[in-house]
């Protein structure tokens, strides 16, 4: 199953916790077990009533979960045995463990903490939230408990957020407790919760700050009766359900962590449809069937790969795999699949439970997918342009049979190595040619396109085409593509077409202009209004755009003016007052005094007019 999965209405993650048949991820019940978990097998036909079960996880406490009350505390008193009248009232009791995913856990009651493979989790944190009276009233008014179960999580989240937005707190309190070395916990809620804890509770477990992917009686973040999902509660010692003591003591509220990122086993070079093993080639010409493991091995250790032949008997000995890479040592030799039929590779855990498998067939007739090997030539596709990739040719020069057809083969690998759905701009034609027209904003780099080839004899194989998308050309590196410059009428070979001191791209996106379209200063790092890249002085005020945005005051500090406003331009420095005769008096002052502005010593007494006025020579 692909991951991560989310509930689009709440934004919460969904985790894979069980399937039918079989109790926990990957641990499938053999068909010989009949109706385990409701599934049954019609021999020679199919499995029916199979299902995959998910749990929904709200954010963790560290992520400020909306399911946590501002009235939050941790119970530091530790686990108390849930027996006798001395057991604290208004409390929850339970256990948290990592489930080994095998043995009796595959029956219809779900995980059972009663055999050697399970491992208690010490230091896990279990939290319980209980609705307030206002929250209960709103819960009832909205009839959340009467809605289809799939709608309750979104309705609960909406109720909480709406009440808080209106100054009301829907959750009375949240209390957490830590598990001991045996995975046991006790949460003492306090007597103020009263009977609310019985009917309006949500309980969840976390480890290392993350919500556990766990099998529990609280599979989704909603407030419910404590035993509302008793049938899904993981059980201790074979006990079923969530019994309660008198006086609001609830025990056996357990959380069985299940490994959702189970290993995926893949036979990489053969399969049962596209690439079978062609026995007529001779076992000396066939390569071994190779196995690859991804994901995570079962935590219990002692995993192995086992090969099963067409007669349903094991081939050779188990091959131990302590790491994913060890799978490379578990190939099946050609002499071991020299008879027609289906061959199965199984990943088996420490308890002899099959947790992953894949298969391939060996066929005894020559098929065209083994005779021909079509190959595409690598192609380059400029973004924004249409490019046609020629149909593939056989690598040995053979003529590919008439009637061979081609079609898309699944997800495309993008330049970052991600598997993505085939982009709409890629078209695989029936004749094998591929038309690509990546948009201008397409991610540059190599795209690997799988193509399924179907031969006239019905045999098939998947081949790949590599297309390298090139970013649109920008000859002058001004941030505008040549095509965009052609559209704008700017020079694609000149970064600053109008030579105003601002590159064309910066003018178009306004990144160098500190003023927005309304003439207001923009925040640092944000673009302003565009200017005209073909006009050095956009506003026609006599000052180039570059001079306006880069203007300094007399002290050398930034003092930009708006290049889009003719009324906003750098100030012209005032000229010094005129003193024609350099006597220290301005011409205007000399006119006021009646002295000669063109004669430094008007009365020719040997003292300049300015010195006489200020008395500096007296």
PDB file of C-alpha atoms in Angstrom, residues 493-608:
ATOM      1  CA  UNK A 493      21.041  38.874 -26.330  1.00  0.00           C
ATOM      2  CA  UNK A 494      21.229  41.989 -24.167  1.00  0.00           C
ATOM      3  CA  UNK A 495      20.455  41.722 -20.450  1.00  0.00           C
ATOM      4  CA  UNK A 496      19.556  45.419 -20.130  1.00  0.00           C
ATOM      5  CA  UNK A 497      17.785  46.355 -23.349  1.00  0.00           C
ATOM      6  CA  UNK A 498      17.131  50.024 -22.481  1.00  0.00           C
ATOM      7  CA  UNK A 499      20.478  50.479 -20.658  1.00  0.00           C
ATOM      8  CA  UNK A 500      18.833  52.046 -17.633  1.00  0.00           C
ATOM      9  CA  UNK A 501      20.896  50.031 -15.156  1.00  0.00           C
ATOM     10  CA  UNK A 502      18.203  47.380 -14.432  1.00  0.00           C
ATOM     11  CA  UNK A 503      18.147  43.972 -16.161  1.00  0.00           C
ATOM     12  CA  UNK A 504      15.088  43.211 -18.297  1.00  0.00           C
ATOM     13  CA  UNK A 505      13.947  40.369 -16.024  1.00  0.00           C
ATOM     14  CA  UNK A 506      14.196  42.559 -12.922  1.00  0.00           C
ATOM     15  CA  UNK A 507      12.159  45.261 -14.643  1.00  0.00           C
ATOM     16  CA  UNK A 508       9.421  42.799 -15.623  1.00  0.00           C
ATOM     17  CA  UNK A 509       9.135  41.227 -12.164  1.00  0.00           C
ATOM     18  CA  UNK A 510       9.725  44.461 -10.232  1.00  0.00           C
ATOM     19  CA  UNK A 511      12.361  42.879  -8.001  1.00  0.00           C
ATOM     20  CA  UNK A 512      14.587  45.997  -8.038  1.00  0.00           C
ATOM     21  CA  UNK A 513      11.747  48.482  -7.496  1.00  0.00           C
ATOM     22  CA  UNK A 514      11.056  49.306  -3.816  1.00  0.00           C
ATOM     23  CA  UNK A 515       7.633  50.812  -4.637  1.00  0.00           C
ATOM     24  CA  UNK A 516       4.354  48.993  -5.347  1.00  0.00           C
ATOM     25  CA  UNK A 517       1.743  50.025  -7.929  1.00  0.00           C
ATOM     26  CA  UNK A 518       0.226  52.436  -5.399  1.00  0.00           C
ATOM     27  CA  UNK A 519       3.563  54.155  -4.777  1.00  0.00           C
ATOM     28  CA  UNK A 520       3.979  52.601  -1.302  1.00  0.00           C
ATOM     29  CA  UNK A 521       7.266  51.147  -0.076  1.00  0.00           C
ATOM     30  CA  UNK A 522       7.283  47.330  -0.141  1.00  0.00           C
ATOM     31  CA  UNK A 523       8.766  45.151   2.556  1.00  0.00           C
ATOM     32  CA  UNK A 524      12.407  44.124   2.192  1.00  0.00           C
ATOM     33  CA  UNK A 525      12.780  41.120  -0.090  1.00  0.00           C
ATOM     34  CA  UNK A 526       9.409  41.603  -1.773  1.00  0.00           C
ATOM     35  CA  UNK A 527       9.059  42.798  -5.399  1.00  0.00           C
ATOM     36  CA  UNK A 528       7.565  46.150  -6.338  1.00  0.00           C
ATOM     37  CA  UNK A 529       5.718  47.250  -9.450  1.00  0.00           C
ATOM     38  CA  UNK A 530       7.237  46.354 -12.849  1.00  0.00           C
ATOM     39  CA  UNK A 531       8.908  48.998 -15.020  1.00  0.00           C
ATOM     40  CA  UNK A 532       9.259  49.152 -18.809  1.00  0.00           C
ATOM     41  CA  UNK A 533      12.318  47.149 -19.969  1.00  0.00           C
ATOM     42  CA  UNK A 534      12.251  48.972 -23.329  1.00  0.00           C
ATOM     43  CA  UNK A 535      12.130  52.481 -21.862  1.00  0.00           C
ATOM     44  CA  UNK A 536      15.073  53.796 -19.830  1.00  0.00           C
ATOM     45  CA  UNK A 537      12.891  56.405 -18.108  1.00  0.00           C
ATOM     46  CA  UNK A 538       9.545  54.681 -17.527  1.00  0.00           C
ATOM     47  CA  UNK A 539       7.754  57.693 -16.023  1.00  0.00           C
ATOM     48  CA  UNK A 540       9.430  60.287 -18.296  1.00  0.00           C
ATOM     49  CA  UNK A 541      10.594  62.495 -15.429  1.00  0.00           C
ATOM     50  CA  UNK A 542      14.088  62.918 -16.880  1.00  0.00           C
ATOM     51  CA  UNK A 543      15.774  60.351 -14.615  1.00  0.00           C
ATOM     52  CA  UNK A 544      16.582  56.773 -15.689  1.00  0.00           C
ATOM     53  CA  UNK A 545      14.833  53.979 -13.796  1.00  0.00           C
ATOM     54  CA  UNK A 546      18.127  52.654 -12.460  1.00  0.00           C
ATOM     55  CA  UNK A 547      19.146  56.093 -11.147  1.00  0.00           C
ATOM     56  CA  UNK A 548      15.782  56.423  -9.368  1.00  0.00           C
ATOM     57  CA  UNK A 549      15.837  53.089  -7.546  1.00  0.00           C
ATOM     58  CA  UNK A 550      19.551  53.419  -6.690  1.00  0.00           C
ATOM     59  CA  UNK A 551      19.429  57.106  -5.609  1.00  0.00           C
ATOM     60  CA  UNK A 552      21.423  58.196  -2.501  1.00  0.00           C
ATOM     61  CA  UNK A 553      20.998  61.286  -0.334  1.00  0.00           C
ATOM     62  CA  UNK A 554      23.770  63.781   0.456  1.00  0.00           C
ATOM     63  CA  UNK A 555      24.963  61.504   3.269  1.00  0.00           C
ATOM     64  CA  UNK A 556      25.238  58.484   0.966  1.00  0.00           C
ATOM     65  CA  UNK A 557      22.185  56.725   2.388  1.00  0.00           C
ATOM     66  CA  UNK A 558      19.584  54.962   0.209  1.00  0.00           C
ATOM     67  CA  UNK A 559      16.939  57.428  -0.960  1.00  0.00           C
ATOM     68  CA  UNK A 560      15.153  55.706  -3.881  1.00  0.00           C
ATOM     69  CA  UNK A 561      12.420  57.442  -5.827  1.00  0.00           C
ATOM     70  CA  UNK A 562       9.496  55.848  -7.673  1.00  0.00           C
ATOM     71  CA  UNK A 563      10.395  55.074 -11.336  1.00  0.00           C
ATOM     72  CA  UNK A 564       6.677  54.866 -12.161  1.00  0.00           C
ATOM     73  CA  UNK A 565       5.790  58.342 -10.763  1.00  0.00           C
ATOM     74  CA  UNK A 566       6.953  61.485 -12.624  1.00  0.00           C
ATOM     75  CA  UNK A 567       6.359  63.514  -9.453  1.00  0.00           C
ATOM     76  CA  UNK A 568       8.829  61.335  -7.572  1.00  0.00           C
ATOM     77  CA  UNK A 569      12.418  62.014  -8.641  1.00  0.00           C
ATOM     78  CA  UNK A 570      15.785  62.752  -7.029  1.00  0.00           C
ATOM     79  CA  UNK A 571      16.152  66.301  -5.623  1.00  0.00           C
ATOM     80  CA  UNK A 572      18.433  68.738  -7.521  1.00  0.00           C
ATOM     81  CA  UNK A 573      21.158  69.976  -5.138  1.00  0.00           C
ATOM     82  CA  UNK A 574      20.825  73.745  -4.392  1.00  0.00           C
ATOM     83  CA  UNK A 575      23.658  75.920  -5.810  1.00  0.00           C
ATOM     84  CA  UNK A 576      25.867  77.941  -3.437  1.00  0.00           C
ATOM     85  CA  UNK A 577      24.852  81.665  -3.240  1.00  0.00           C
ATOM     86  CA  UNK A 578      26.735  83.738  -5.840  1.00  0.00           C
ATOM     87  CA  UNK A 579      29.718  85.914  -4.696  1.00  0.00           C
ATOM     88  CA  UNK A 580      31.042  87.432  -7.934  1.00  0.00           C
ATOM     89  CA  UNK A 581      34.005  89.285  -6.359  1.00  0.00           C
ATOM     90  CA  UNK A 582      34.852  86.667  -3.737  1.00  0.00           C
ATOM     91  CA  UNK A 583      34.842  89.203  -0.922  1.00  0.00           C
ATOM     92  CA  UNK A 584      32.794  87.065   1.442  1.00  0.00           C
ATOM     93  CA  UNK A 585      29.524  88.854   0.720  1.00  0.00           C
ATOM     94  CA  UNK A 586      26.937  87.423  -1.644  1.00  0.00           C
ATOM     95  CA  UNK A 587      25.899  89.542  -4.579  1.00  0.00           C
ATOM     96  CA  UNK A 588      22.419  89.740  -2.991  1.00  0.00           C
ATOM     97  CA  UNK A 589      23.939  91.029   0.284  1.00  0.00           C
ATOM     98  CA  UNK A 590      26.060  93.580  -1.539  1.00  0.00           C
ATOM     99  CA  UNK A 591      22.956  94.827  -3.351  1.00  0.00           C
ATOM    100  CA  UNK A 592      21.285  95.232   0.056  1.00  0.00           C
ATOM    101  CA  UNK A 593      24.319  97.164   1.448  1.00  0.00           C
ATOM    102  CA  UNK A 594      24.882  99.276  -1.662  1.00  0.00           C
ATOM    103  CA  UNK A 595      28.399  97.949  -2.231  1.00  0.00           C
ATOM    104  CA  UNK A 596      29.742  96.896  -5.616  1.00  0.00           C
ATOM    105  CA  UNK A 597      29.196  93.120  -6.102  1.00  0.00           C
ATOM    106  CA  UNK A 598      31.937  93.094  -8.737  1.00  0.00           C
ATOM    107  CA  UNK A 599      34.555  94.956  -6.668  1.00  0.00           C
ATOM    108  CA  UNK A 600      35.996  93.352  -3.543  1.00  0.00           C
ATOM    109  CA  UNK A 601      36.996  96.705  -1.945  1.00  0.00           C
ATOM    110  CA  UNK A 602      34.289  99.189  -2.938  1.00  0.00           C
ATOM    111  CA  UNK A 603      35.798 102.180  -1.074  1.00  0.00           C
ATOM    112  CA  UNK A 604      39.378 101.243  -1.901  1.00  0.00           C
ATOM    113  CA  UNK A 605      40.503 101.593   1.721  1.00  0.00           C
ATOM    114  CA  UNK A 606      42.565  98.447   1.609  1.00  0.00           C
ATOM    115  CA  UNK A 607      40.004  96.246   3.443  1.00  0.00           C
ATOM    116  CA  UNK A 608      37.651  93.957   1.537  1.00  0.00           C
TER     117      UNK A 608
END
